[in-house]
Coordinates of C-alpha atoms and ligand atoms in Angstrom, one line a residue:
M1 CA -55.6 5.9 60.1
N2 CA -51.7 6.5 60.0
K3 CA -49.6 4.5 62.5
V4 CA -47.2 6.5 64.4
C5 CA -44.9 5.5 67.5
F6 CA -44.0 7.2 70.3
F7 CA -40.8 6.9 72.4
D8 CA -40.2 8.2 76.1
T9 CA -43.9 8.1 77.0
K10 CA -45.1 8.9 80.3
P11 CA -49.0 8.4 81.6
Y12 CA -49.4 12.2 81.4
D13 CA -48.4 12.4 77.8
K14 CA -50.8 10.0 76.7
I15 CA -53.9 11.8 78.1
Y16 CA -54.1 14.7 75.6
F17 CA -52.8 12.7 72.7
D18 CA -55.5 10.1 73.4
Q19 CA -58.1 12.9 73.5
M20 CA -57.3 14.2 70.0
K21 CA -55.7 11.2 68.2
E22 CA -58.8 10.3 66.2
Q23 CA -59.6 13.5 65.1
Y24 CA -56.3 13.9 63.4
G25 CA -56.6 10.2 61.8
V26 CA -53.7 8.8 63.7
E27 CA -53.1 5.5 65.5
I28 CA -50.5 5.5 68.2
E29 CA -48.1 2.8 69.8
Y30 CA -46.6 4.2 72.9
F31 CA -43.3 3.1 74.0
E32 CA -41.9 4.0 77.5
T33 CA -38.3 3.5 76.6
K34 CA -36.1 6.3 75.5
L35 CA -35.2 6.6 71.7
G36 CA -31.5 5.8 71.0
P37 CA -29.5 3.6 68.9
R38 CA -30.2 0.6 71.0
T39 CA -34.1 1.0 70.6
A40 CA -34.4 2.7 67.3
F41 CA -35.2 -0.7 65.7
M42 CA -38.5 -0.8 67.4
A43 CA -39.9 2.0 65.1
K44 CA -39.9 -0.8 62.4
G45 CA -43.1 -0.5 60.3
Y46 CA -43.9 3.0 61.4
E47 CA -43.5 5.8 58.9
A48 CA -43.5 8.3 61.8
V49 CA -42.1 8.7 65.2
V50 CA -42.5 11.1 67.9
A51 CA -39.6 12.0 70.5
F52 CA -39.0 14.0 73.4
V53 CA -35.8 16.0 74.9
N54 CA -34.0 13.5 76.5
D55 CA -33.9 10.9 73.5
V56 CA -30.6 10.5 71.8
I57 CA -31.3 11.3 68.3
D58 CA -27.7 10.9 66.8
K59 CA -26.3 9.6 63.4
E60 CA -26.6 6.1 64.3
T61 CA -30.4 6.4 65.6
I62 CA -31.2 8.2 62.4
A63 CA -29.6 5.6 60.4
I64 CA -31.6 2.8 62.1
L65 CA -34.9 4.8 61.9
Y66 CA -34.3 5.2 58.4
E67 CA -33.4 1.8 57.5
N68 CA -36.5 0.8 59.1
G69 CA -38.9 3.0 57.1
V70 CA -39.2 6.0 59.2
R71 CA -39.5 9.1 57.3
I72 CA -40.8 11.8 59.8
L73 CA -39.7 12.6 63.2
A74 CA -41.7 14.8 65.2
M75 CA -40.4 16.4 68.7
R76 CA -43.1 16.9 71.1
S77 CA -40.8 19.9 72.4
A78 CA -39.4 23.3 71.3
G79 CA -35.8 22.4 71.9
Y80 CA -34.0 20.3 69.4
N81 CA -30.4 20.1 70.7
N82 CA -30.4 16.2 70.8
I83 CA -30.7 15.7 67.1
D84 CA -28.0 15.3 64.5
F85 CA -29.6 17.4 61.8
K86 CA -27.1 16.8 59.3
A87 CA -27.3 13.0 59.5
A88 CA -31.2 13.4 59.3
F89 CA -31.3 15.7 56.3
G90 CA -32.5 14.2 53.2
K91 CA -33.7 11.2 54.9
I92 CA -36.1 12.1 57.7
H93 CA -37.9 15.3 58.1
I94 CA -37.9 16.8 61.6
V95 CA -40.9 18.8 62.8
R96 CA -41.1 20.3 66.3
V97 CA -43.6 22.4 68.5
P98 CA -41.9 25.9 68.4
A99 CA -44.4 27.2 70.9
Y100 CA -46.8 25.6 73.3
S101 CA -46.7 27.8 76.2
P102 CA -44.0 30.6 77.3
Y103 CA -46.1 31.4 80.3
A104 CA -45.7 27.8 81.6
V105 CA -41.8 28.2 81.4
A106 CA -41.4 31.7 82.3
E107 CA -44.1 31.3 85.2
H108 CA -41.9 28.2 86.4
A109 CA -38.5 30.3 86.4
M110 CA -40.3 33.0 88.7
A111 CA -41.7 30.2 90.9
L112 CA -38.2 29.1 91.4
L113 CA -36.6 32.2 92.3
L114 CA -39.3 33.1 94.7
T115 CA -39.2 29.8 96.2
L116 CA -35.3 30.0 96.9
N117 CA -34.9 33.6 98.0
R118 CA -37.8 33.3 100.3
K119 CA -37.1 29.9 101.4
I120 CA -40.7 28.5 100.9
H121 CA -39.4 24.9 100.4
R122 CA -38.0 25.0 103.6
A123 CA -40.8 26.7 105.5
Y124 CA -43.2 24.2 104.3
V125 CA -41.4 21.5 105.8
R126 CA -40.8 23.2 109.0
T127 CA -44.4 24.4 109.8
R128 CA -45.5 20.6 108.9
E129 CA -43.5 19.7 111.9
F130 CA -44.7 22.8 114.0
N131 CA -41.3 24.4 113.8
F132 CA -42.3 28.2 113.7
S133 CA -38.8 29.5 113.9
L134 CA -37.6 32.1 111.0
H135 CA -34.0 31.1 111.5
G136 CA -32.3 30.9 107.9
L137 CA -35.5 32.2 106.1
M138 CA -34.3 35.5 105.4
G139 CA -34.6 36.5 101.7
F140 CA -34.3 40.0 99.8
D141 CA -36.8 42.2 98.1
L142 CA -36.8 41.5 94.4
H143 CA -38.0 45.1 93.9
G144 CA -35.4 47.5 92.8
K145 CA -33.0 44.6 92.0
T146 CA -31.7 44.0 88.5
V147 CA -32.3 40.9 86.6
G148 CA -30.4 40.0 83.7
V149 CA -32.4 37.9 80.8
V150 CA -30.3 36.0 78.5
G151 CA -32.3 35.5 75.2
T152 CA -35.4 37.7 74.5
G153 CA -37.6 35.1 72.5
K154 CA -41.0 34.1 73.4
I155 CA -40.2 32.7 77.1
G156 CA -37.8 35.4 77.7
R157 CA -40.1 38.2 77.1
V158 CA -42.7 36.7 79.0
F159 CA -40.3 36.3 81.9
M160 CA -39.4 39.8 81.8
D161 CA -43.2 41.1 81.6
I162 CA -43.2 39.1 84.9
C163 CA -40.2 40.7 86.4
K164 CA -41.6 44.2 85.4
G165 CA -44.5 43.4 87.8
F166 CA -42.2 42.8 90.6
G167 CA -40.4 46.3 90.0
L168 CA -37.0 44.8 88.8
N169 CA -34.8 46.5 86.5
I170 CA -34.2 44.4 83.3
L171 CA -31.2 44.2 81.3
A172 CA -31.1 42.0 78.5
Y173 CA -28.5 40.0 76.1
D174 CA -29.5 38.6 72.7
P175 CA -27.4 38.5 69.6
Y176 CA -30.5 39.0 67.7
P177 CA -32.0 41.9 69.5
I178 CA -35.9 42.7 68.9
K179 CA -35.7 46.0 66.8
D180 CA -37.6 49.3 68.1
S181 CA -38.4 47.7 71.4
D182 CA -38.0 49.3 74.8
I183 CA -35.7 46.5 76.0
K184 CA -32.6 47.4 77.4
Y185 CA -29.8 45.5 75.7
V186 CA -26.3 45.3 77.0
S187 CA -23.4 42.8 76.2
F188 CA -23.4 39.6 78.1
E189 CA -20.2 40.7 79.9
E190 CA -22.2 43.8 81.1
L191 CA -25.0 41.8 82.0
C192 CA -23.1 39.5 84.2
R193 CA -21.4 42.5 85.7
E194 CA -24.6 44.3 86.6
S195 CA -27.1 41.8 87.4
N196 CA -28.3 40.2 90.8
I197 CA -30.3 37.7 89.1
I198 CA -29.5 36.2 85.8
S199 CA -32.1 34.0 84.0
L200 CA -31.1 32.0 80.9
H201 CA -33.7 31.8 78.1
C202 CA -31.7 31.0 75.0
P203 CA -31.1 27.8 73.2
L204 CA -28.5 25.4 73.6
T205 CA -25.9 25.8 70.6
K206 CA -22.2 25.7 70.1
D207 CA -22.1 29.3 70.9
T208 CA -24.1 29.1 74.2
F209 CA -22.5 25.9 75.4
H210 CA -21.0 26.5 79.0
M211 CA -21.8 30.1 78.6
I212 CA -22.1 30.4 82.3
N213 CA -18.5 29.2 83.2
Q214 CA -15.8 29.9 85.9
N215 CA -14.8 33.1 83.6
S216 CA -18.3 34.5 83.3
I217 CA -19.0 33.7 86.9
K218 CA -15.9 35.6 87.8
Q219 CA -17.2 38.8 86.5
M220 CA -20.6 38.4 88.1
K221 CA -21.6 40.4 91.6
K222 CA -21.0 38.3 94.4
G223 CA -24.0 36.6 95.6
V224 CA -25.6 36.5 92.3
Y225 CA -28.5 34.1 91.6
I226 CA -28.6 31.9 88.5
V227 CA -32.0 30.6 87.1
N228 CA -31.8 28.1 84.5
T229 CA -35.0 26.6 82.6
S230 CA -33.5 26.5 79.2
R231 CA -30.9 23.6 79.0
G232 CA -28.5 22.4 81.2
A233 CA -25.2 22.5 79.3
L234 CA -25.7 26.1 79.1
I235 CA -24.1 26.0 82.4
N236 CA -20.5 24.4 83.2
T237 CA -22.1 22.7 86.3
E238 CA -18.6 21.9 88.2
D239 CA -17.7 25.7 87.7
L240 CA -21.2 26.4 89.2
L241 CA -20.8 24.2 92.1
N242 CA -17.3 25.5 92.7
A243 CA -18.8 29.2 92.7
I244 CA -21.4 28.1 95.3
I245 CA -18.9 26.7 97.6
E246 CA -16.7 29.9 97.3
E247 CA -20.0 31.8 97.9
Q248 CA -19.5 33.9 94.8
I249 CA -23.1 32.5 93.5
G250 CA -25.7 33.2 96.1
G251 CA -28.5 30.8 94.9
A252 CA -29.0 28.5 91.7
C253 CA -32.5 27.6 90.4
L254 CA -32.1 24.8 88.1
D255 CA -34.9 22.9 86.0
V256 CA -32.3 21.5 83.8
Y257 CA -29.0 19.7 84.3
E258 CA -26.2 19.3 81.7
E259 CA -26.3 15.2 82.5
E260 CA -30.1 14.9 83.3
T261 CA -30.7 12.4 80.5
E262 CA -30.5 9.2 82.7
L263 CA -32.0 10.7 85.5
F264 CA -34.9 13.3 85.0
Y265 CA -38.4 12.1 84.9
E266 CA -37.7 8.9 86.6
D267 CA -38.2 7.8 90.3
M268 CA -34.4 7.4 91.5
S269 CA -35.4 7.6 95.1
Y270 CA -34.4 3.9 95.6
T271 CA -31.2 4.3 93.6
I272 CA -27.5 5.2 94.5
I273 CA -27.0 8.5 92.6
H274 CA -23.4 8.1 91.0
D275 CA -23.5 11.8 89.8
D276 CA -21.5 13.3 92.5
V277 CA -21.7 16.8 91.0
L278 CA -25.6 16.5 91.2
A279 CA -25.8 14.8 94.5
R280 CA -23.3 17.9 95.9
L281 CA -25.6 20.4 94.2
I282 CA -29.0 19.0 95.5
S283 CA -27.3 18.9 99.3
M284 CA -26.6 22.6 98.9
P285 CA -28.9 24.9 101.0
N286 CA -29.2 27.6 98.4
V287 CA -29.9 25.4 95.2
I288 CA -33.3 24.3 94.0
V289 CA -33.5 21.6 91.4
T290 CA -36.7 20.6 89.4
S291 CA -36.7 17.9 86.9
H292 CA -37.1 19.8 83.7
Q293 CA -40.7 20.5 84.5
A294 CA -41.1 24.0 83.5
F295 CA -43.1 23.2 80.6
F296 CA -45.4 21.0 82.6
T297 CA -48.9 22.6 82.5
K298 CA -52.4 21.7 81.2
E299 CA -52.3 24.2 78.8
A300 CA -48.9 23.2 77.4
L301 CA -49.7 19.6 77.1
H302 CA -52.7 20.2 75.2
N303 CA -50.9 22.6 73.0
I304 CA -47.9 19.9 72.4
A305 CA -50.3 17.6 71.7
E306 CA -52.4 19.5 69.2
T307 CA -49.5 20.9 67.2
T308 CA -47.6 17.7 67.0
L309 CA -50.6 15.9 65.7
Q310 CA -51.1 18.7 63.2
N311 CA -47.5 18.4 62.2
L312 CA -47.9 14.7 61.4
R313 CA -51.3 15.2 59.4
E314 CA -49.3 17.7 57.2
F315 CA -46.9 15.2 56.5
F316 CA -49.3 12.4 55.8
D317 CA -51.4 14.6 53.7
D318 CA -48.2 15.9 51.8
K319 CA -48.6 19.3 52.8
I320 CA -46.3 22.0 53.8
L321 CA -44.5 21.0 57.0
T322 CA -45.2 24.3 58.9
N323 CA -42.9 23.5 61.8
E324 CA -40.1 21.7 59.8
I325 CA -36.6 22.4 60.8
C326 CA -33.2 21.6 59.1
Y327 CA -29.7 22.1 59.9
Q328 CA -29.5 25.1 57.2
C329 CA -33.0 26.9 57.8
N330 CA -32.0 26.5 61.7
R331 CA -29.0 28.6 60.8
G332 CA -30.7 31.4 58.9
K333 CA -29.3 29.9 55.4
P334 CA -31.8 28.9 52.8
C335 CA -32.8 25.3 52.4
S336 CA -35.0 24.1 49.4
R337 CA -38.3 24.8 51.4
D338 CA -38.8 27.7 48.9
K339 CA -38.8 25.5 46.0
N340 CA -40.7 22.3 47.3
N341 CA -42.2 23.6 50.5
R342 CA -40.2 21.1 52.5
C343 CA -36.7 21.3 53.8
F344 CA -35.6 18.2 51.4
Ligands
NAD401 P1 -37.3 31.3 71.2 O1 -36.4 30.8 70.0 O2 -38.5 32.2 71.2 O3 -36.1 32.2 72.0 C1 -34.8 32.1 71.9 C2 -34.2 33.5 72.1 O4 -32.7 33.1 72.3 C3 -34.0 34.0 70.6 O5 -34.4 35.4 70.8 C4 -32.8 34.0 70.1 O6 -32.3 35.0 69.3 C5 -31.8 33.9 71.4 N1 -30.4 33.4 71.4 C6 -29.8 32.6 70.4 N2 -28.6 32.6 70.5 C7 -28.3 33.2 71.8 C8 -27.0 33.5 72.2 N3 -26.1 33.1 71.9 N4 -27.1 34.2 73.4 C9 -28.3 34.9 74.0 N5 -29.3 34.7 73.4 C10 -29.4 33.8 72.2 O7 -37.3 30.2 72.3 P2 -38.2 30.1 73.5 O8 -39.4 29.3 73.2 O9 -38.2 31.2 74.2 O10 -37.1 28.9 74.3 C11 -35.9 29.2 74.9 C12 -35.3 28.1 75.5 O11 -36.2 27.5 76.5 C13 -35.6 26.7 74.2 O12 -34.4 26.9 73.5 C14 -35.5 25.7 75.1 O13 -34.2 25.2 75.5 C15 -35.8 26.0 76.6 N6 -37.2 25.4 77.0 C16 -37.1 24.7 78.2 C17 -38.4 24.1 78.6 C18 -38.6 23.7 80.1 O14 -39.5 22.7 80.2 N7 -37.4 23.7 80.7 C19 -39.6 24.1 77.8 C20 -39.6 24.8 76.8 C21 -38.3 25.8 76.3

């Protein structure tokens, strides 16, 4: 049995990993704490560490993990913007779960949009109190409206398929468009100008950081809905809040938030929230926030556990690391993978 330690573990993570760990010859120690410079020492004695989206995997964390003998870090997520890849290169292999259920995330994006537009969350609360008034619950038909999809990867494409079923017209922006597809690609500027709804399905990179900001919002139609199930920092949240107050933005469906790290996945209901931007956003009648739960389906959790354990098994068996990623291959540049089957 190979020993592995997990950071930022919740009870629901354990269910699927515990079901499969023996089959993959892995013994797991679960830590509830997040991984970061102050907790990385806990990995002492483990060659393999498993982490999640809000762990802080910066230069300092990586140095401490490496000093303590860690040689592989397996992300149980698709996104990896919280990792300092340059610091990890040559020391710790990074693997991830590139796809576990694009349906989970795309369906959640549509669920948020339908909920906010048709005010289902408000109607639910009202009818529980026998308030059957319709005042304030009016939405709009999705049919015939235009949705702009930013990022036509796995999740973006499933989201577009769902949108087709609703009779939405679809525009897309992606710097790497799919060749010979029937997707109607336009520039980001045109997408902003023409869309009634904009849904973000691209990764967080230095090019996409704050792509929704004062300037791009100004180009959008008045009353546009923004859906973000990708990463919080795609949006400059203060600019979003101002545009909501000015009624330029008609609705925001947010599963992610740029300052979510210390808040999301925790019960903060007995705590004073010092983040005024988030508190103000949540108080808005036309904003719906979920706490990074778009991935959260049975199928996705099963697939995350299976691929993560498979990734670790490949490492322990000195095999090709199918889902390895480094700062070079991440940018389309050649890394040494071709020579020795691993990024370094
Ligand atoms: P993917 O890699 O299959 O697709 C991403 C697409 O974005 C690609 O087509 C890529 O070309 C495009 N892209 C790259 N740079 C871009 C840019 N500057 N502008 C527009 N598009 C750009 O990834 P995916 O599986 O579809 O996931 C998309 C994102 O969803 C992930 O990066 C992750 O941040 C997020 N995600 C969120 C959750 C959640 O629970 N909320 C779960 C999984 C993934």
